Tab-separated table of C-alpha atoms and ligand atoms in Angstrom:
chain	number	residue	atom	x	y	z
A	546	MET	CA	-16.362	-251.120	-25.166
A	547	ARG	CA	-16.277	-254.113	-22.173
A	548	ILE	CA	-14.821	-257.323	-22.085
A	549	ASP	CA	-17.612	-259.708	-22.353
A	550	ARG	CA	-16.291	-263.380	-22.199
A	551	ILE	CA	-12.926	-265.247	-21.966
A	552	THR	CA	-12.041	-267.989	-23.066
A	553	ALA	CA	-8.979	-270.253	-22.630
A	554	SER	CA	-7.896	-273.823	-24.561
A	555	VAL	CA	-5.241	-275.946	-23.657
A	556	ILE	CA	-4.977	-276.861	-27.308
A	557	ARG	CA	-2.096	-279.877	-28.106
A	558	TYR	CA	-1.116	-280.733	-32.372
A	559	PRO	CA	0.903	-283.658	-32.877
A	560	LEU	CA	4.166	-282.427	-34.658
A	561	PRO	CA	5.259	-284.141	-38.267
A	562	ARG	CA	8.394	-285.751	-36.404
A	563	PRO	CA	9.518	-285.553	-32.448
A	564	LEU	CA	11.484	-282.866	-31.688
A	565	ARG	CA	14.660	-282.804	-29.314
A	566	PRO	CA	15.811	-279.478	-28.103
A	567	SER	CA	18.607	-278.871	-27.011
A	568	TRP	CA	16.827	-277.396	-23.613
A	569	ALA	CA	15.103	-279.887	-22.551
A	570	PRO	CA	18.226	-282.740	-22.383
A	571	GLY	CA	17.083	-286.103	-23.099
A	572	ARG	CA	13.700	-284.830	-23.849
A	573	GLU	CA	11.608	-285.594	-26.960
A	574	PHE	CA	8.031	-283.689	-27.785
A	575	GLY	CA	5.724	-285.358	-29.642
A	576	SER	CA	3.367	-282.804	-30.047
A	577	THR	CA	3.139	-278.942	-29.780
A	578	THR	CA	1.102	-277.392	-26.616
A	579	CYS	CA	-0.414	-274.066	-25.751
A	580	THR	CA	-3.257	-272.477	-24.229
A	581	LEU	CA	-5.125	-270.171	-26.883
A	582	LEU	CA	-6.838	-266.874	-25.283
A	583	GLU	CA	-10.351	-265.798	-27.210
A	584	VAL	CA	-11.191	-261.974	-25.539
A	585	THR	CA	-14.800	-261.135	-27.138
A	586	THR	CA	-16.069	-257.412	-26.483
A	587	ASP	CA	-19.818	-256.412	-26.009
A	588	ASP	CA	-19.236	-254.822	-29.974
A	589	GLY	CA	-18.062	-258.636	-31.190
A	590	VAL	CA	-14.871	-257.984	-31.402
A	591	VAL	CA	-12.713	-260.859	-31.031
A	592	GLY	CA	-8.910	-260.646	-29.646
A	593	TYR	CA	-7.073	-263.587	-29.840
A	594	GLY	CA	-3.743	-264.255	-27.578
A	595	ALA	CA	-1.449	-266.950	-26.351
A	596	ALA	CA	0.375	-268.583	-23.289
A	597	PRO	CA	3.105	-270.995	-24.473
A	598	ASP	CA	3.875	-275.180	-23.082
A	599	THR	CA	2.454	-274.794	-19.871
A	600	GLY	CA	-1.122	-276.794	-19.710
A	601	GLN	CA	-4.202	-276.435	-16.929
A	602	ILE	CA	-1.359	-274.636	-15.217
A	603	GLY	CA	-2.208	-271.870	-18.069
A	604	LEU	CA	-6.088	-272.071	-18.017
A	605	ALA	CA	-6.117	-272.159	-14.330
A	606	THR	CA	-3.691	-268.340	-14.612
A	607	ILE	CA	-7.031	-267.080	-17.183
A	608	SER	CA	-9.836	-268.756	-14.998
A	609	ASP	CA	-9.083	-267.844	-12.039
A	610	MET	CA	-6.343	-264.948	-11.784
A	611	VAL	CA	-7.555	-262.814	-14.896
A	612	ALA	CA	-10.669	-263.425	-15.281
A	613	PRO	CA	-12.491	-262.474	-12.682
A	614	TYR	CA	-10.684	-258.867	-12.565
A	615	ALA	CA	-10.635	-258.481	-16.106
A	616	LEU	CA	-14.146	-258.954	-17.282
A	617	GLY	CA	-16.038	-255.734	-17.279
A	618	LYS	CA	-12.745	-253.816	-18.645
A	619	ASP	CA	-12.797	-251.383	-21.417
A	620	PRO	CA	-9.776	-253.262	-23.571
A	621	PHE	CA	-8.469	-250.168	-24.809
A	622	GLN	CA	-6.947	-249.407	-20.653
A	623	VAL	CA	-4.592	-251.875	-21.253
A	624	GLU	CA	-2.011	-249.553	-18.341
A	625	GLU	CA	-5.393	-250.237	-16.096
A	626	ILE	CA	-5.368	-254.373	-17.155
A	627	SER	CA	-1.563	-254.295	-16.690
A	628	PRO	CA	-1.640	-254.742	-12.845
A	629	ILE	CA	-4.035	-257.937	-12.784
A	630	LEU	CA	-1.900	-259.892	-15.645
A	631	ARG	CA	1.419	-258.921	-12.929
A	632	ASN	CA	-0.136	-260.085	-9.990
A	633	ALA	CA	-1.636	-263.585	-11.855
A	634	ALA	CA	1.947	-264.240	-13.507
A	635	ARG	CA	3.212	-264.430	-9.807
A	636	ASP	CA	1.132	-267.194	-8.237
A	637	GLY	CA	0.272	-268.561	-11.982
A	638	SER	CA	1.927	-268.984	-15.088
A	639	TYR	CA	2.822	-266.802	-18.216
A	640	PRO	CA	-0.724	-264.608	-18.428
A	641	TRP	CA	0.705	-261.974	-21.192
A	642	GLY	CA	-1.220	-263.455	-23.925
A	643	PHE	CA	-4.083	-261.482	-22.415
A	644	GLU	CA	-2.291	-258.383	-23.084
A	645	THR	CA	-2.188	-259.622	-27.224
A	646	ALA	CA	-5.560	-260.206	-27.213
A	647	LEU	CA	-6.081	-256.990	-25.836
A	648	TRP	CA	-4.129	-255.266	-28.686
A	649	ASP	CA	-5.566	-257.559	-31.206
A	650	ILE	CA	-8.699	-255.830	-29.940
A	651	ILE	CA	-7.730	-252.355	-30.384
A	652	GLY	CA	-6.442	-252.836	-33.720
A	653	LYS	CA	-9.170	-254.329	-35.006
A	654	ALA	CA	-11.324	-251.792	-33.893
A	655	ALA	CA	-8.526	-248.998	-35.341
A	656	GLY	CA	-8.363	-250.729	-38.335
A	657	MET	CA	-4.627	-250.785	-38.518
A	658	PRO	CA	-2.198	-253.463	-37.300
A	659	ALA	CA	-0.545	-252.468	-33.491
A	660	TYR	CA	3.030	-251.848	-34.682
A	661	ARG	CA	1.492	-248.685	-36.883
A	662	LEU	CA	-0.711	-247.852	-33.918
A	663	TRP	CA	3.003	-247.857	-31.389
A	664	GLY	CA	4.638	-246.057	-33.721
A	665	ALA	CA	6.296	-248.048	-36.648
A	666	HIS	CA	9.789	-248.510	-37.344
A	667	LYS	CA	10.231	-251.060	-40.499
A	668	ARG	CA	7.753	-252.906	-42.537
A	669	ARG	CA	10.140	-256.283	-43.255
A	670	ILE	CA	12.583	-257.420	-40.754
A	671	ARG	CA	15.914	-259.419	-41.329
A	672	ALA	CA	15.160	-262.686	-39.871
A	673	TYR	CA	16.716	-265.923	-38.613
A	674	ALA	CA	16.488	-269.125	-38.817
A	675	SER	CA	16.671	-270.394	-34.586
A	676	LEU	CA	17.243	-274.194	-34.924
A	677	ALA	CA	15.950	-276.078	-31.416
A	678	GLU	CA	18.367	-279.701	-32.099
A	679	LEU	CA	21.548	-280.413	-31.696
A	680	THR	CA	22.988	-282.548	-34.335
A	681	SER	CA	26.252	-283.749	-36.281
A	682	VAL	CA	27.579	-281.281	-38.517
A	683	GLU	CA	27.116	-282.965	-41.610
A	684	GLU	CA	23.420	-283.120	-40.120
A	685	GLN	CA	23.721	-279.247	-39.269
A	686	VAL	CA	25.366	-278.403	-43.087
A	687	GLU	CA	22.124	-279.921	-44.661
A	688	ARG	CA	19.679	-278.735	-42.379
A	689	LEU	CA	21.381	-275.077	-43.628
A	690	SER	CA	21.749	-275.599	-47.022
A	691	ALA	CA	17.653	-276.590	-47.152
A	692	LEU	CA	17.168	-273.413	-45.048
A	693	LYS	CA	18.832	-271.334	-47.565
A	694	ALA	CA	17.330	-272.424	-50.285
A	695	LEU	CA	14.466	-270.992	-48.335
A	696	GLY	CA	15.820	-267.678	-48.323
A	697	PHE	CA	17.386	-267.503	-44.870
A	698	THR	CA	20.809	-266.020	-44.663
A	699	ALA	CA	21.148	-266.051	-41.132
A	700	ALA	CA	21.115	-269.442	-38.376
A	701	LYS	CA	20.978	-269.860	-35.134
A	702	LEU	CA	23.153	-273.325	-33.611
A	703	ARG	CA	22.632	-275.076	-30.511
A	704	LEU	CA	25.107	-275.622	-28.100
A	705	ARG	CA	24.946	-277.837	-25.359
A	706	ARG	CA	27.138	-280.760	-26.003
A	707	PRO	CA	28.771	-282.940	-22.912
A	708	SER	CA	31.708	-280.350	-23.393
A	709	ILE	CA	32.580	-277.244	-24.390
A	710	ARG	CA	35.233	-278.453	-26.534
A	711	GLU	CA	32.578	-280.406	-28.295
A	712	ASP	CA	30.047	-277.544	-29.200
A	713	ILE	CA	33.499	-275.549	-30.380
A	714	ALA	CA	34.351	-277.685	-32.873
A	715	PHE	CA	30.775	-278.297	-33.931
A	716	VAL	CA	30.907	-274.538	-35.216
A	717	GLU	CA	34.101	-274.150	-36.214
A	718	GLY	CA	32.786	-277.787	-38.766
A	719	VAL	CA	29.702	-275.522	-39.647
A	720	ARG	CA	31.752	-272.618	-40.330
A	721	SER	CA	34.367	-273.974	-42.323
A	722	ALA	CA	31.372	-275.658	-44.268
A	723	VAL	CA	29.381	-272.703	-45.204
A	724	GLY	CA	32.038	-270.426	-45.565
A	725	ASP	CA	30.657	-266.700	-45.471
A	726	SER	CA	27.584	-267.794	-47.598
A	727	MET	CA	25.392	-267.563	-43.611
A	728	GLU	CA	26.129	-265.612	-40.621
A	729	LEU	CA	25.886	-267.538	-37.639
A	730	MET	CA	24.140	-266.936	-34.311
A	731	VAL	CA	24.915	-269.421	-30.952
A	732	ASP	CA	22.591	-270.060	-28.065
A	733	ALA	CA	24.241	-271.921	-25.094
A	734	ASN	CA	20.809	-272.526	-23.204
A	735	GLN	CA	22.976	-272.105	-20.126
A	736	ALA	CA	20.341	-269.748	-17.942
A	737	HIS	CA	17.832	-272.984	-17.630
A	738	VAL	CA	16.993	-276.071	-18.967
A	739	MET	CA	12.868	-277.410	-19.339
A	740	PRO	CA	11.687	-280.246	-17.254
A	741	SER	CA	13.402	-282.775	-18.510
A	742	PRO	CA	15.272	-286.232	-17.720
A	743	GLY	CA	18.564	-283.678	-18.218
A	744	PRO	CA	21.786	-283.298	-17.466
A	745	HIS	CA	21.016	-280.607	-15.935
A	746	ASN	CA	24.506	-279.581	-15.509
A	747	PHE	CA	25.439	-275.381	-16.695
A	748	TRP	CA	28.614	-273.891	-17.716
A	749	ARG	CA	31.043	-271.994	-15.484
A	750	PHE	CA	32.407	-268.555	-15.936
A	751	GLU	CA	35.282	-270.175	-17.395
A	752	ASP	CA	33.924	-271.854	-20.018
A	753	ALA	CA	31.380	-269.035	-20.507
A	754	LEU	CA	34.826	-267.292	-21.921
A	755	ALA	CA	36.739	-270.159	-23.733
A	756	VAL	CA	33.293	-270.621	-25.810
A	757	ALA	CA	32.808	-266.759	-26.491
A	758	ARG	CA	36.493	-265.929	-27.537
A	759	ALA	CA	36.785	-269.049	-29.767
A	760	MET	CA	32.986	-268.105	-31.567
A	761	GLN	CA	34.356	-264.093	-32.144
A	762	ASP	CA	37.441	-265.655	-33.860
A	763	LEU	CA	34.454	-267.106	-36.504
A	764	GLY	CA	32.389	-264.160	-36.795
A	765	VAL	CA	29.649	-265.798	-35.010
A	766	VAL	CA	27.256	-262.777	-34.883
A	767	TRP	CA	26.028	-263.041	-31.087
A	768	LEU	CA	26.578	-265.591	-28.131
A	769	GLU	CA	23.390	-266.099	-26.583
A	770	GLU	CA	22.808	-267.142	-23.010
A	771	PRO	CA	26.141	-268.376	-21.824
A	772	LEU	CA	25.712	-268.158	-17.833
A	773	HIS	CA	22.994	-269.049	-15.336
A	774	ARG	CA	19.714	-266.045	-15.620
A	775	TYR	CA	20.963	-264.773	-12.560
A	776	ASP	CA	24.708	-264.796	-12.700
A	777	TYR	CA	24.472	-260.888	-13.011
A	778	GLY	CA	27.960	-260.880	-11.724
A	779	GLY	CA	29.575	-263.216	-14.112
A	780	LEU	CA	27.135	-261.813	-16.950
A	781	ALA	CA	28.514	-258.557	-17.329
A	782	ARG	CA	31.914	-259.504	-16.328
A	783	LEU	CA	31.637	-261.720	-19.321
A	784	CYS	CA	30.395	-258.806	-21.619
A	785	ASP	CA	33.300	-256.197	-20.871
A	786	ALA	CA	35.700	-259.383	-21.639
A	787	VAL	CA	35.168	-260.421	-25.211
A	788	ASP	CA	34.109	-258.149	-28.235
A	789	ILE	CA	31.179	-260.802	-29.105
A	790	PRO	CA	27.767	-259.193	-28.523
A	791	ILE	CA	26.088	-261.659	-25.358
A	792	ALA	CA	23.033	-262.059	-25.831
A	793	GLY	CA	19.916	-263.094	-23.480
A	794	GLY	CA	16.726	-262.286	-21.046
A	795	GLU	CA	14.500	-264.568	-22.566
A	796	LEU	CA	12.886	-266.173	-19.033
A	797	ASN	CA	13.510	-263.361	-17.268
A	798	LEU	CA	10.231	-261.908	-15.888
A	799	GLY	CA	9.016	-258.551	-15.237
A	800	LEU	CA	9.601	-255.093	-16.341
A	801	HIS	CA	12.344	-254.664	-13.255
A	802	GLU	CA	14.071	-257.739	-13.817
A	803	TYR	CA	15.323	-256.491	-17.163
A	804	LYS	CA	16.039	-252.967	-15.896
A	805	LEU	CA	18.355	-254.669	-13.418
A	806	LEU	CA	19.835	-257.222	-16.894
A	807	ILE	CA	19.987	-252.905	-18.565
A	808	ASP	CA	21.803	-251.595	-15.067
A	809	ARG	CA	24.043	-253.905	-14.938
A	810	GLY	CA	25.690	-254.438	-18.202
A	811	CYS	CA	24.842	-257.950	-18.197
A	812	TYR	CA	23.486	-258.516	-22.194
A	813	ASP	CA	24.294	-256.552	-25.438
A	814	ILE	CA	21.223	-257.580	-26.437
A	815	ILE	CA	18.202	-257.852	-24.591
A	816	GLN	CA	15.520	-260.924	-25.373
A	817	ALA	CA	12.024	-260.321	-23.770
A	818	ASP	CA	9.794	-262.528	-24.989
A	819	CYS	CA	5.847	-260.784	-24.691
A	820	ALA	CA	4.636	-264.639	-24.289
A	821	PHE	CA	7.240	-265.268	-21.327
A	822	SER	CA	8.167	-262.125	-20.321
A	823	GLU	CA	5.683	-259.007	-19.943
A	824	GLY	CA	2.946	-258.025	-22.382
A	825	VAL	CA	3.891	-256.605	-25.513
A	826	PHE	CA	3.292	-253.292	-24.805
A	827	GLN	CA	4.882	-253.406	-22.052
A	828	LEU	CA	8.186	-254.656	-23.427
A	829	ARG	CA	8.007	-251.691	-25.101
A	830	LYS	CA	9.197	-249.910	-21.814
A	831	VAL	CA	11.990	-252.404	-21.628
A	832	ALA	CA	13.244	-251.635	-25.687
A	833	ALA	CA	13.241	-248.082	-24.288
A	834	LEU	CA	15.452	-248.631	-21.858
A	835	ALA	CA	17.956	-250.837	-23.644
A	836	GLU	CA	17.918	-248.021	-26.741
A	837	LEU	CA	18.609	-245.176	-23.584
A	838	ALA	CA	21.980	-247.853	-22.836
A	839	TYR	CA	22.884	-248.233	-26.495
A	840	LYS	CA	21.538	-251.808	-26.352
A	841	ARG	CA	19.612	-254.020	-29.196
A	842	PHE	CA	16.162	-255.632	-28.290
A	843	ILE	CA	15.657	-258.630	-30.386
A	844	PRO	CA	12.530	-260.770	-29.082
A	845	HIS	CA	12.539	-264.535	-28.459
A	846	THR	CA	9.974	-265.993	-30.363
A	847	TRP	CA	9.744	-269.909	-29.110
A	848	SER	CA	6.652	-270.237	-28.104
A	849	ASN	CA	3.516	-270.930	-30.930
A	850	GLY	CA	2.595	-268.476	-33.985
A	851	VAL	CA	0.408	-266.163	-31.959
A	852	GLY	CA	3.346	-265.358	-29.910
A	853	LEU	CA	5.426	-264.943	-32.827
A	854	ALA	CA	2.518	-262.846	-34.625
A	855	ALA	CA	3.123	-260.475	-31.475
A	856	ASN	CA	6.530	-260.617	-30.874
A	857	LEU	CA	6.576	-259.450	-34.745
A	858	GLN	CA	4.442	-256.533	-34.248
A	859	LEU	CA	7.037	-255.490	-31.095
A	860	ALA	CA	10.133	-255.712	-32.866
A	861	ALA	CA	8.549	-253.877	-35.797
A	862	ALA	CA	7.900	-250.879	-33.641
A	863	THR	CA	11.203	-250.848	-32.400
A	864	PRO	CA	14.386	-249.091	-33.897
A	865	ASN	CA	17.002	-251.277	-31.855
A	866	CYS	CA	15.853	-254.315	-33.296
A	867	ASP	CA	17.441	-255.496	-36.608
A	868	TRP	CA	17.385	-259.191	-37.056
A	869	PHE	CA	14.108	-261.369	-35.970
A	870	GLU	CA	14.011	-264.517	-33.978
A	871	PHE	CA	12.461	-267.220	-36.754
A	872	PRO	CA	11.775	-270.439	-34.912
A	873	ILE	CA	12.238	-273.417	-37.779
A	874	ASP	CA	14.085	-276.539	-37.643
A	875	PRO	CA	12.741	-279.509	-39.981
A	876	PRO	CA	11.829	-282.159	-39.670
A	877	ALA	CA	9.915	-281.497	-36.866
A	878	TRP	CA	9.229	-277.913	-35.871
A	879	THR	CA	8.141	-276.467	-39.413
A	880	PRO	CA	6.347	-273.414	-39.999
A	881	ALA	CA	3.504	-275.548	-39.941
A	882	ALA	CA	3.559	-276.908	-37.238
A	883	ARG	CA	4.377	-273.774	-35.670
A	884	ASP	CA	1.270	-271.565	-37.042
A	885	PHE	CA	-1.196	-274.643	-37.069
A	886	MET	CA	-3.312	-271.790	-35.699
A	887	LEU	CA	-3.201	-269.239	-38.537
A	888	ASP	CA	-4.667	-269.036	-41.607
A	889	ARG	CA	-1.083	-269.188	-43.245
A	890	PRO	CA	1.903	-269.801	-41.838
A	891	PHE	CA	4.973	-266.994	-41.364
A	892	GLU	CA	7.721	-267.079	-44.135
A	893	VAL	CA	10.483	-265.475	-45.187
A	894	ASP	CA	10.811	-263.752	-48.182
A	895	ALA	CA	13.521	-264.311	-50.576
A	896	ASP	CA	16.190	-261.890	-49.320
A	897	GLY	CA	14.981	-263.484	-46.188
A	898	TYR	CA	13.372	-261.346	-44.546
A	899	ILE	CA	9.804	-261.509	-42.757
A	900	ALA	CA	6.908	-258.949	-43.554
A	901	VAL	CA	4.827	-257.651	-40.839
A	902	GLY	CA	1.208	-258.335	-42.025
A	903	ASP	CA	-1.084	-255.175	-42.652
A	904	ALA	CA	-3.894	-257.261	-41.053
A	905	PRO	CA	-5.181	-255.012	-38.340
A	906	GLY	CA	-4.309	-255.924	-34.411
A	907	MET	CA	-1.890	-258.474	-33.895
A	908	GLY	CA	-1.518	-259.060	-38.282
A	909	MET	CA	-2.402	-262.375	-38.551
A	910	GLU	CA	-5.906	-264.556	-39.270
A	911	PHE	CA	-7.225	-267.103	-36.394
A	912	ASP	CA	-7.988	-270.540	-37.691
A	913	ARG	CA	-10.764	-271.739	-35.733
A	914	GLU	CA	-11.778	-274.863	-37.061
A	915	ALA	CA	-7.861	-275.521	-37.866
A	916	VAL	CA	-7.917	-275.751	-33.937
A	917	ALA	CA	-11.279	-277.348	-33.305
A	918	PRO	CA	-9.961	-280.980	-33.536
A	919	TYR	CA	-6.560	-280.090	-31.332
A	920	VAL	CA	-8.838	-278.695	-28.506
A	921	VAL	CA	-7.833	-280.623	-25.122
A	922	ALA	CA	-9.717	-278.931	-22.102
A	923	THR	CA	-11.389	-275.854	-22.463
A	924	TRP	CA	-12.397	-272.685	-20.062
A	925	ASP	CA	-15.523	-270.354	-20.898
A	926	SER	CA	-16.335	-267.322	-18.853
A	927	ARG	CA	-19.553	-267.544	-20.490
A	928	GLU	CA	-20.419	-271.824	-19.251
A	929	ALA	CA	-18.681	-270.905	-16.005
A	930	ALA	CA	-21.258	-267.925	-15.196
A	931	SER	CA	-24.136	-269.696	-16.054
B	809	MG	MG1	17.428	-268.461	-26.616
């Protein structure tokens, strides 16, 4: 079997309402953008992958840095192709969706979902609703009650208000309204912010420590990204100083950064993402390092439906993964908008668990017709060669 054709398409899909995520202060998103990858073999097997919102950079990464060296290769030779992606990641942007497409092909050829080929651990995982926007307590409580009605038993709230005093008062308000009826995580998103108007200020160690102590008292499940991504010393100090688990690592890059984070004790929970961090099978090596260090590996999943599907396969084959991030924050970020490229959106069941699909490959059915109206640019290796 050989890789015969690669296409990459930038897709811009309008959101039902503008999204104002905490990680892009002052910016409003009217649409969600991704680069969808379609890899076809000479046997006619098609694998799908996706890169996050990087527009033309994502397209050029595939056309100029991945396709010239991956075309003609056996798609089963994932370890042979991985260095091509790593090299592309240095000069380009997030090529990891290509490995997702390879495993989609391998699973389809084998007639099995990838997680079962990797050694399955579970068929369903407890999901937490991962919210995006900074709201008032009243608005948050309303959103949580709607999520509870959908089956969710846990939710991750955002912290990034002008002061930590306001962030702590917000979580206190939410906790006193919902009591023990929902588990709460919090994400401070202090590792970086997306390109946005700002403000671009970050917490100091003393801020992170004060918030961690307050969250611990409020029975919060974990505190995520309380310090800058590369503040290895501060993160390790914080983990040592508090009992509440510290989570992070969603946008660290490559296996060696994760080894360093684990070796230095920067996080209790490692949150790599196969759309942003490394290829989906390569991240199994990070999950294994975490397992050996008695740490949890719970992937970050905030990109799009294909990224969520691939991270779900990874999570289902990972013994030290006990939660699954489910990005949802209606009315702007709905499962239908997140998963518009799939035949149906992922949902949670009445107990708040997400089931791992039995469909071969990445456990998803891709809907080309649904995507077609939203394609803004395409690169096709076959057209480029003619
Ligand atoms: Mg996060």
